CSV table of C-alpha atoms and ligand atoms in Angstrom, one decimal:
chain,number,residue,atom,x,y,z
H,1,UNK,CA,31.5,-3.2,2.1
H,2,UNK,CA,32.9,-2.2,5.5
H,3,UNK,CA,35.1,0.5,3.9
H,4,UNK,CA,32.0,2.2,2.6
H,5,UNK,CA,30.5,2.6,6.0
H,6,UNK,CA,32.2,5.7,7.3
H,7,UNK,CA,29.5,8.1,8.2
H,8,UNK,CA,30.5,11.7,8.7
H,9,UNK,CA,28.1,12.4,11.5
H,10,UNK,CA,27.2,16.1,11.8
H,11,UNK,CA,25.6,15.8,15.2
H,12,UNK,CA,28.2,16.2,18.0
H,13,UNK,CA,26.0,15.2,20.8
H,14,UNK,CA,24.7,11.8,19.8
H,15,UNK,CA,24.3,9.7,22.8
H,16,UNK,CA,27.1,7.3,23.8
H,17,UNK,CA,26.8,4.0,22.1
H,18,UNK,CA,24.7,5.3,19.3
H,19,UNK,CA,25.5,3.9,15.9
H,20,UNK,CA,25.4,6.5,13.1
H,21,UNK,CA,23.7,5.3,10.0
H,22,UNK,CA,25.3,5.5,6.6
H,23,UNK,CA,22.2,5.9,4.6
H,24,UNK,CA,20.7,8.9,2.8
H,25,UNK,CA,17.3,10.0,1.5
H,26,UNK,CA,18.4,10.7,-2.0
H,27,UNK,CA,15.1,12.3,-3.2
H,28,UNK,CA,11.4,12.5,-2.5
H,29,UNK,CA,8.3,13.0,-4.7
H,30,UNK,CA,4.6,13.1,-4.3
H,31,UNK,CA,1.4,13.0,-6.2
H,32,UNK,CA,-2.2,14.0,-5.4
H,33,UNK,CA,-5.2,13.4,-7.7
H,34,UNK,CA,-6.6,16.3,-9.6
H,35,UNK,CA,-10.1,16.3,-8.3
H,36,UNK,CA,-10.6,18.7,-5.4
H,37,UNK,CA,-13.5,18.2,-3.0
H,38,UNK,CA,-14.1,21.3,-0.8
H,39,UNK,CA,-16.0,21.5,2.5
H,40,UNK,CA,-18.7,23.3,0.5
H,41,UNK,CA,-19.0,20.2,-1.7
H,42,UNK,CA,-19.4,18.0,1.4
H,43,UNK,CA,-22.2,20.3,2.7
H,44,UNK,CA,-24.2,19.1,-0.2
H,45,UNK,CA,-23.6,15.4,0.7
H,46,UNK,CA,-24.0,15.2,4.5
H,47,UNK,CA,-25.3,17.3,7.3
H,48,UNK,CA,-22.1,19.3,7.9
H,49,UNK,CA,-20.7,22.8,7.5
H,50,UNK,CA,-17.4,24.4,6.4
H,51,UNK,CA,-17.4,26.1,9.8
H,52,UNK,CA,-17.6,22.7,11.7
H,53,UNK,CA,-15.0,21.0,9.6
H,54,UNK,CA,-12.6,23.9,9.7
H,55,UNK,CA,-12.9,24.6,13.4
H,56,UNK,CA,-12.8,20.9,14.5
H,57,UNK,CA,-10.2,19.7,12.0
H,58,UNK,CA,-8.5,22.5,10.1
H,59,UNK,CA,-9.3,20.7,6.8
H,60,UNK,CA,-10.6,22.9,3.9
H,61,UNK,CA,-10.4,20.5,1.0
H,62,UNK,CA,-9.1,17.1,0.0
H,63,UNK,CA,-8.2,15.3,-3.3
H,64,UNK,CA,-10.1,12.3,-4.5
H,65,UNK,CA,-8.8,9.8,-7.1
H,66,UNK,CA,-10.7,9.0,-10.2
H,67,UNK,CA,-12.6,5.7,-10.5
H,68,UNK,CA,-9.9,4.3,-12.8
H,69,UNK,CA,-7.0,5.6,-10.7
H,70,UNK,CA,-5.9,3.1,-8.1
H,71,UNK,CA,-3.5,3.2,-5.2
H,72,UNK,CA,-0.8,1.7,-7.3
H,73,UNK,CA,-1.2,4.6,-9.9
H,74,UNK,CA,-0.9,7.2,-7.2
H,75,UNK,CA,2.1,5.4,-5.8
H,76,UNK,CA,3.8,5.0,-9.2
H,77,UNK,CA,3.3,8.7,-10.0
H,78,UNK,CA,4.9,9.8,-6.7
H,79,UNK,CA,7.7,7.2,-7.2
H,80,UNK,CA,8.5,8.5,-10.7
H,81,UNK,CA,8.8,12.0,-9.4
H,82,UNK,CA,11.2,10.9,-6.7
H,83,UNK,CA,13.2,8.9,-9.3
H,84,UNK,CA,13.4,11.9,-11.7
H,85,UNK,CA,14.5,14.2,-8.9
H,86,UNK,CA,17.1,11.7,-7.7
H,87,UNK,CA,18.3,10.6,-11.1
H,88,UNK,CA,17.5,7.1,-10.2
H,89,UNK,CA,16.5,4.6,-12.9
H,90,UNK,CA,14.1,1.6,-12.4
H,91,UNK,CA,16.9,-0.9,-12.7
H,92,UNK,CA,18.8,0.6,-9.8
H,93,UNK,CA,16.0,-0.1,-7.3
H,94,UNK,CA,16.6,-3.2,-5.2
H,95,UNK,CA,13.5,-3.1,-3.0
H,96,UNK,CA,10.0,-1.4,-3.2
H,97,UNK,CA,8.0,-1.0,0.0
H,98,UNK,CA,4.5,0.4,-0.3
H,99,UNK,CA,2.9,1.4,3.0
H,100,UNK,CA,-0.9,1.4,2.5
H,101,UNK,CA,-4.2,0.4,4.1
H,102,UNK,CA,-5.9,0.6,0.7
H,103,UNK,CA,-4.0,-1.8,-1.6
H,104,UNK,CA,-5.4,-2.3,-5.1
H,105,UNK,CA,-6.2,-5.8,-4.0
H,106,UNK,CA,-5.6,-7.8,-0.8
H,107,UNK,CA,-3.0,-9.7,-2.9
H,108,UNK,CA,-0.8,-9.4,-4.9
H,109,UNK,CA,0.9,-6.6,-3.1
H,110,UNK,CA,0.5,-3.1,-4.5
H,111,UNK,CA,4.4,-2.9,-4.4
H,112,UNK,CA,4.5,-5.6,-7.1
H,113,UNK,CA,2.0,-3.6,-9.2
H,114,UNK,CA,4.1,-0.4,-8.7
H,115,UNK,CA,7.3,-2.3,-9.8
H,116,UNK,CA,5.7,-2.8,-13.2
H,117,UNK,CA,4.3,0.7,-13.5
H,118,UNK,CA,7.7,2.4,-12.8
H,119,UNK,CA,9.8,0.1,-15.0
H,120,UNK,CA,11.8,-1.4,-12.1
H,121,UNK,CA,13.5,-4.7,-12.6
H,122,UNK,CA,12.5,-7.9,-10.8
H,123,UNK,CA,13.5,-6.4,-7.5
H,124,UNK,CA,12.0,-7.3,-4.1
H,125,UNK,CA,8.6,-5.7,-3.4
H,126,UNK,CA,6.2,-5.9,-0.5
H,127,UNK,CA,3.4,-4.0,1.2
H,128,UNK,CA,3.6,-2.8,4.7
H,129,UNK,CA,0.5,-2.2,6.9
H,130,UNK,CA,1.0,0.2,9.7
H,131,UNK,CA,-1.8,2.6,8.7
H,132,UNK,CA,-0.9,6.3,9.1
H,133,UNK,CA,2.4,5.3,10.6
H,134,UNK,CA,3.4,3.2,7.6
H,135,UNK,CA,5.8,5.7,5.9
H,136,UNK,CA,8.1,6.0,9.0
H,137,UNK,CA,7.9,2.3,9.5
H,138,UNK,CA,8.9,2.0,5.9
H,139,UNK,CA,11.9,4.4,6.1
H,140,UNK,CA,13.2,2.5,9.1
H,141,UNK,CA,12.9,-0.9,7.4
H,142,UNK,CA,14.5,0.5,4.2
H,143,UNK,CA,17.4,1.8,6.3
H,144,UNK,CA,17.8,-1.6,8.1
H,145,UNK,CA,18.1,-3.4,4.7
H,146,UNK,CA,20.6,-0.8,3.6
H,147,UNK,CA,22.7,-0.9,6.8
H,148,UNK,CA,22.8,-4.7,6.7
H,149,UNK,CA,24.3,-4.5,3.2
H,150,UNK,CA,21.4,-6.5,1.7
H,151,UNK,CA,20.2,-3.7,-0.6
H,152,UNK,CA,21.7,-0.5,-1.9
H,153,UNK,CA,18.7,1.4,-3.2
H,154,UNK,CA,15.2,1.2,-1.6
H,155,UNK,CA,12.0,3.0,-2.7
H,156,UNK,CA,9.6,3.7,0.1
H,157,UNK,CA,6.1,4.8,-0.8
H,158,UNK,CA,3.1,5.9,1.3
H,159,UNK,CA,0.0,5.7,-0.9
H,160,UNK,CA,-3.7,5.6,-0.2
H,161,UNK,CA,-7.0,5.7,-2.0
H,162,UNK,CA,-9.0,6.1,1.2
H,163,UNK,CA,-12.0,7.4,-0.7
H,164,UNK,CA,-12.8,3.7,-1.4
H,165,UNK,CA,-13.2,2.7,2.2
H,166,UNK,CA,-15.1,5.8,3.4
H,167,UNK,CA,-18.8,5.8,4.0
H,168,UNK,CA,-19.8,9.0,2.2
H,169,UNK,CA,-23.0,9.1,4.2
H,170,UNK,CA,-21.1,9.2,7.5
H,171,UNK,CA,-20.3,12.8,8.5
H,172,UNK,CA,-18.2,11.6,11.4
H,173,UNK,CA,-15.6,10.3,9.0
H,174,UNK,CA,-16.1,11.4,5.4
H,175,UNK,CA,-15.0,14.9,6.0
H,176,UNK,CA,-11.6,13.8,7.4
H,177,UNK,CA,-9.8,11.8,4.7
H,178,UNK,CA,-8.3,12.1,1.2
H,179,UNK,CA,-6.3,10.3,-1.4
H,180,UNK,CA,-2.6,10.8,-2.4
H,181,UNK,CA,0.9,9.4,-2.4
H,182,UNK,CA,4.4,10.3,-1.4
H,183,UNK,CA,7.7,8.5,-2.0
H,184,UNK,CA,11.3,8.5,-0.9
H,185,UNK,CA,14.4,6.9,-2.3
H,186,UNK,CA,17.1,5.7,0.2
H,187,UNK,CA,20.6,4.8,-0.7
H,188,UNK,CA,23.7,3.7,1.0
H,189,UNK,CA,25.8,6.8,1.0
H,190,UNK,CA,28.5,6.9,3.6
H,191,UNK,CA,29.1,10.6,3.6
H,192,UNK,CA,25.5,11.7,4.4
H,193,UNK,CA,22.6,11.1,6.7
H,194,UNK,CA,19.0,10.2,6.3
H,195,UNK,CA,17.3,8.8,9.4
H,196,UNK,CA,19.5,9.6,12.4
H,197,UNK,CA,17.1,7.7,14.6
H,198,UNK,CA,13.5,6.5,14.8
H,199,UNK,CA,11.1,5.3,17.4
H,200,UNK,CA,8.4,2.9,16.5
H,201,UNK,CA,5.6,1.5,18.6
H,202,UNK,CA,2.2,-0.1,18.6
H,203,UNK,CA,-0.7,-1.0,21.0
H,204,UNK,CA,-2.9,-3.8,19.6
H,205,UNK,CA,-5.0,-3.5,22.8
H,206,UNK,CA,-6.6,-0.4,21.2
H,207,UNK,CA,-7.1,-2.0,17.7
H,208,UNK,CA,-10.9,-1.4,17.8
H,209,UNK,CA,-10.5,2.4,18.0
H,210,UNK,CA,-9.8,2.7,14.3
H,211,UNK,CA,-10.5,-0.2,11.9
H,212,UNK,CA,-12.3,-1.5,8.9
H,213,UNK,CA,-14.1,-4.6,10.3
H,214,UNK,CA,-14.9,-6.6,7.2
H,215,UNK,CA,-13.0,-7.8,4.1
H,216,UNK,CA,-10.4,-9.8,6.0
H,217,UNK,CA,-10.4,-13.4,7.3
H,218,UNK,CA,-12.4,-12.3,10.4
H,219,UNK,CA,-15.3,-11.1,8.5
H,220,UNK,CA,-15.2,-12.0,4.8
H,221,UNK,CA,-17.4,-10.1,2.3
H,222,UNK,CA,-21.0,-11.2,2.5
H,223,UNK,CA,-24.2,-9.5,1.5
H,224,UNK,CA,-24.8,-8.9,5.2
H,225,UNK,CA,-21.4,-7.3,5.8
H,226,UNK,CA,-21.9,-5.0,2.9
H,227,UNK,CA,-25.4,-3.9,3.9
H,228,UNK,CA,-24.1,-3.3,7.5
H,229,UNK,CA,-21.4,-1.0,6.2
H,230,UNK,CA,-18.6,-3.1,7.7
H,231,UNK,CA,-16.4,-2.5,4.8
H,232,UNK,CA,-16.0,1.2,5.7
H,233,UNK,CA,-13.5,2.8,8.0
H,234,UNK,CA,-14.7,3.2,11.6
H,235,UNK,CA,-13.2,5.4,14.2
H,236,UNK,CA,-13.8,6.4,17.8
H,237,UNK,CA,-12.7,10.0,17.1
H,238,UNK,CA,-12.3,11.3,20.7
H,239,UNK,CA,-10.3,8.3,22.0
H,240,UNK,CA,-8.2,8.2,18.9
H,241,UNK,CA,-7.5,11.9,19.4
H,242,UNK,CA,-6.3,11.5,22.9
H,243,UNK,CA,-4.1,8.5,22.1
H,244,UNK,CA,-2.7,10.3,19.1
H,245,UNK,CA,-1.5,13.3,21.1
H,246,UNK,CA,0.1,11.2,23.9
H,247,UNK,CA,1.8,8.7,21.5
H,248,UNK,CA,3.1,11.4,19.2
H,249,UNK,CA,4.6,13.5,22.0
H,250,UNK,CA,6.3,10.5,23.6
H,251,UNK,CA,7.7,9.2,20.4
H,252,UNK,CA,9.0,12.6,19.3
H,253,UNK,CA,10.6,13.3,22.7
H,254,UNK,CA,12.3,9.9,22.7
H,255,UNK,CA,13.8,10.6,19.3
H,256,UNK,CA,15.1,13.9,20.4
H,257,UNK,CA,16.5,12.5,23.6
H,258,UNK,CA,18.4,9.8,21.7
H,259,UNK,CA,20.0,12.4,19.5
H,260,UNK,CA,20.7,14.8,22.4
H,261,UNK,CA,18.7,17.4,20.5
H,262,UNK,CA,16.6,20.3,21.7
H,263,UNK,CA,13.4,21.0,19.7
H,264,UNK,CA,14.8,24.4,18.9
H,265,UNK,CA,17.5,22.7,16.8
H,266,UNK,CA,14.9,21.1,14.5
H,267,UNK,CA,14.3,23.1,11.4
H,268,UNK,CA,11.1,21.5,10.4
H,269,UNK,CA,8.6,19.3,12.4
H,270,UNK,CA,6.5,17.2,10.0
H,271,UNK,CA,3.6,15.7,12.0
H,272,UNK,CA,0.9,13.3,10.7
H,273,UNK,CA,-1.7,15.5,9.1
H,274,UNK,CA,-5.0,14.2,10.8
H,275,UNK,CA,-6.3,17.2,12.7
H,276,UNK,CA,-5.0,20.7,13.3
H,277,UNK,CA,-5.9,20.4,16.9
H,278,UNK,CA,-3.8,17.3,17.3
H,279,UNK,CA,-0.9,19.1,15.5
H,280,UNK,CA,-1.2,22.1,17.7
H,281,UNK,CA,-1.4,20.1,20.9
H,282,UNK,CA,1.7,18.0,19.9
H,283,UNK,CA,3.6,21.1,18.9
H,284,UNK,CA,2.8,22.9,22.1
H,285,UNK,CA,3.8,20.0,24.3
H,286,UNK,CA,7.1,19.6,22.3
H,287,UNK,CA,7.7,23.3,22.6
H,288,UNK,CA,7.9,23.8,18.8
H,289,UNK,CA,7.2,27.2,17.4
H,290,UNK,CA,4.5,27.6,14.7
H,291,UNK,CA,7.1,28.5,12.1
H,292,UNK,CA,8.9,25.2,12.7
H,293,UNK,CA,5.8,23.1,12.0
H,294,UNK,CA,4.8,22.0,8.5
H,295,UNK,CA,1.1,21.8,7.8
H,296,UNK,CA,-0.7,21.0,4.5
H,297,UNK,CA,-3.7,19.3,6.1
H,298,UNK,CA,-6.0,22.1,5.0
H,299,UNK,CA,-5.4,21.1,1.3
H,300,UNK,CA,-5.4,17.3,1.6
H,301,UNK,CA,-7.1,16.1,4.8
H,302,UNK,CA,-5.8,12.9,6.3
H,303,UNK,CA,-4.1,10.7,3.7
H,304,UNK,CA,-2.9,8.1,6.2
H,305,UNK,CA,0.4,6.5,5.1
H,306,UNK,CA,0.8,9.2,2.4
H,307,UNK,CA,0.4,12.1,4.8
H,308,UNK,CA,3.9,12.7,6.0
H,309,UNK,CA,5.4,11.5,2.8
H,310,UNK,CA,3.6,14.2,0.8
H,311,UNK,CA,4.4,16.7,3.5
H,312,UNK,CA,8.1,15.9,3.4
H,313,UNK,CA,8.2,16.4,-0.4
H,314,UNK,CA,6.3,19.7,-0.1
H,315,UNK,CA,8.5,20.9,2.7
H,316,UNK,CA,11.6,20.2,0.6
H,317,UNK,CA,10.2,21.7,-2.6
H,318,UNK,CA,8.9,24.8,-0.8
H,319,UNK,CA,12.4,25.4,0.6
H,320,UNK,CA,11.4,24.8,4.2
H,321,UNK,CA,14.3,22.5,4.6
H,322,UNK,CA,17.7,22.5,3.0
H,323,UNK,CA,20.4,19.8,2.9
H,324,UNK,CA,21.9,19.5,6.4
H,325,UNK,CA,18.8,20.7,8.2
H,326,UNK,CA,17.2,18.5,10.8
H,327,UNK,CA,13.7,17.3,10.4
H,328,UNK,CA,11.5,15.7,13.0
H,329,UNK,CA,8.7,13.5,11.6
H,330,UNK,CA,6.0,12.1,13.9
H,331,UNK,CA,3.1,9.9,13.0
H,332,UNK,CA,0.2,8.0,14.6
H,333,UNK,CA,-2.5,5.7,13.2
H,334,UNK,CA,-4.6,2.6,13.4
H,335,UNK,CA,-3.2,-0.4,15.2
H,336,UNK,CA,-2.7,1.6,17.2
H,337,UNK,CA,0.7,2.5,15.7
H,338,UNK,CA,3.0,5.4,16.1
H,339,UNK,CA,6.5,6.5,15.2
H,340,UNK,CA,8.9,9.4,15.0
H,341,UNK,CA,12.1,10.0,13.2
H,342,UNK,CA,14.9,12.6,13.3
H,343,UNK,CA,16.3,13.0,9.8
H,344,UNK,CA,19.2,15.0,8.6
H,345,UNK,CA,18.1,16.2,5.2
J,1,UT7,O1,-5.1,9.1,11.2
J,1,UT7,C1,-5.4,8.5,12.4
J,1,UT7,C2,-5.5,9.4,13.4
J,1,UT7,N1,-6.8,10.1,13.4
J,1,UT7,C3,-7.1,10.9,14.2
J,1,UT7,O2,-6.2,11.2,15.0
J,1,UT7,C4,-8.4,11.6,14.3
J,1,UT7,C5,-8.7,11.9,15.7
J,1,UT7,N2,-10.0,12.5,16.0
J,1,UT7,C6,-10.4,13.6,15.6
J,1,UT7,O3,-9.7,14.3,14.8
J,1,UT7,C7,-11.7,14.2,16.1
J,1,UT7,O4,-12.1,13.4,17.2
J,1,UT7,C8,-12.8,14.4,15.1
J,1,UT7,C9,-12.5,15.5,14.1
J,1,UT7,C10,-13.0,13.1,14.4
J,1,UT7,C11,-14.1,14.7,15.8
J,1,UT7,O5,-13.9,15.9,16.6
J,1,UT7,P1,-14.5,16.0,18.1
J,1,UT7,O6,-14.3,17.3,18.6
J,1,UT7,O7,-13.9,14.9,18.8
J,1,UT7,O8,-16.0,15.9,17.8
J,1,UT7,P2,-17.1,14.8,18.4
J,1,UT7,O9,-16.8,13.4,17.8
J,1,UT7,O10,-17.1,14.9,19.9
J,1,UT7,O11,-18.4,15.3,17.9
J,1,UT7,C12,-19.0,16.5,18.3
J,1,UT7,C13,-20.3,16.7,17.7
J,1,UT7,C14,-21.2,15.5,17.7
J,1,UT7,O12,-22.5,15.9,17.8
J,1,UT7,P3,-23.3,15.7,19.2
J,1,UT7,O13,-23.3,14.3,19.5
J,1,UT7,O14,-22.4,16.5,20.2
J,1,UT7,O15,-24.6,16.3,19.0
J,1,UT7,C15,-21.1,14.9,16.3
J,1,UT7,O16,-22.2,14.3,15.8
J,1,UT7,O17,-20.1,17.0,16.3
J,1,UT7,C16,-20.9,16.2,15.5
J,1,UT7,N3,-20.2,16.0,14.2
J,1,UT7,C17,-20.3,16.8,13.2
J,1,UT7,N4,-21.0,17.9,13.0
J,1,UT7,C18,-21.0,18.5,11.8
J,1,UT7,C19,-19.3,15.0,13.9
J,1,UT7,N5,-18.9,15.1,12.6
J,1,UT7,C20,-19.5,16.2,12.2
J,1,UT7,C21,-19.5,16.9,10.9
J,1,UT7,N6,-20.2,18.0,10.8
J,1,UT7,N7,-18.7,16.4,9.9
């Protein structure tokens, strides 16, 4: 095993003491449901306008899954695309991690259901709950399993059917979210790099800012919890916004500092796609130029754990990043949670 771990690090300025990581993102894939819901469609459902949604969020449309299409289906479709692109078969996968806040069921895990749907063997599988930050948490966990020598090939998926936890009568939230999934396959490959470093963090003191109050052990489903709308996502938008900008900027700066990188050396910044004003504020404070920043928010809205996973796949397929380019991913979500990662593609 030790003879395999000989990373050819391409970054000359990695900080002293930093351990390069012999682990590569082999391939990525994504899937969004067919049904498009535009801002004009929402105008017929709640008291809102395309003008308000566009100017306050940057979102123009989002995708919603069909009634018989579950988070595990979206996840499996994204995973199969990543497997096809990477030439990875189901029996090669040692671990499946699904980051989601909208699992098919509270248990068993959506990862177990995905295992069946993609024809993987009886590999390890579990769900990860770090809300919108889940995909980067997942990449780091995958990498740790690979670096320890426990697993060789890990499938990480961010997948959400947020439309099932949205109150479609609440204009404060229903205009913001969408459904979708993105996947990445990581493998032990000594000659290449995936994640160079990542920063993860959380602040449970602000848990109430963004949550779904009912459905867990604190407030199990009752007729009253249902009629009070406690099974819907709730958010203090303004406070979440401020926390998001601060946490994303700090996490991204910490990642860059650890690698000894300047933002100008990053080919593509992939931020969590929640609000264009958050993306602009974070980009400004990081000193990123508009052409460095990948945005697909206008087409999908906020897809939580799937957000940066879909964006990474699209950035790669649109040719925005090529092998060897540096990517900075930065996320923020309920928990509160946040994270950033520098990736050598
Ligand atoms: O993924 C996790 C991270 N999520 C986020 O980071 C989201 C963070 N928050 C946000 O993106 C923004 O706070 C929102 C987009 C949610 C809201 O934008 P805002 O500029 O903070 O608006 P606001 O909440 O201050 O609302 C301004 C006004 C209110 O009316 P009054 O009270 O001033 O009369 C709202 O009722 O806009 C009203 N409003 C709407 N009007 C038309 C709220 N939603 C809508 C709507 N259409 N959909």
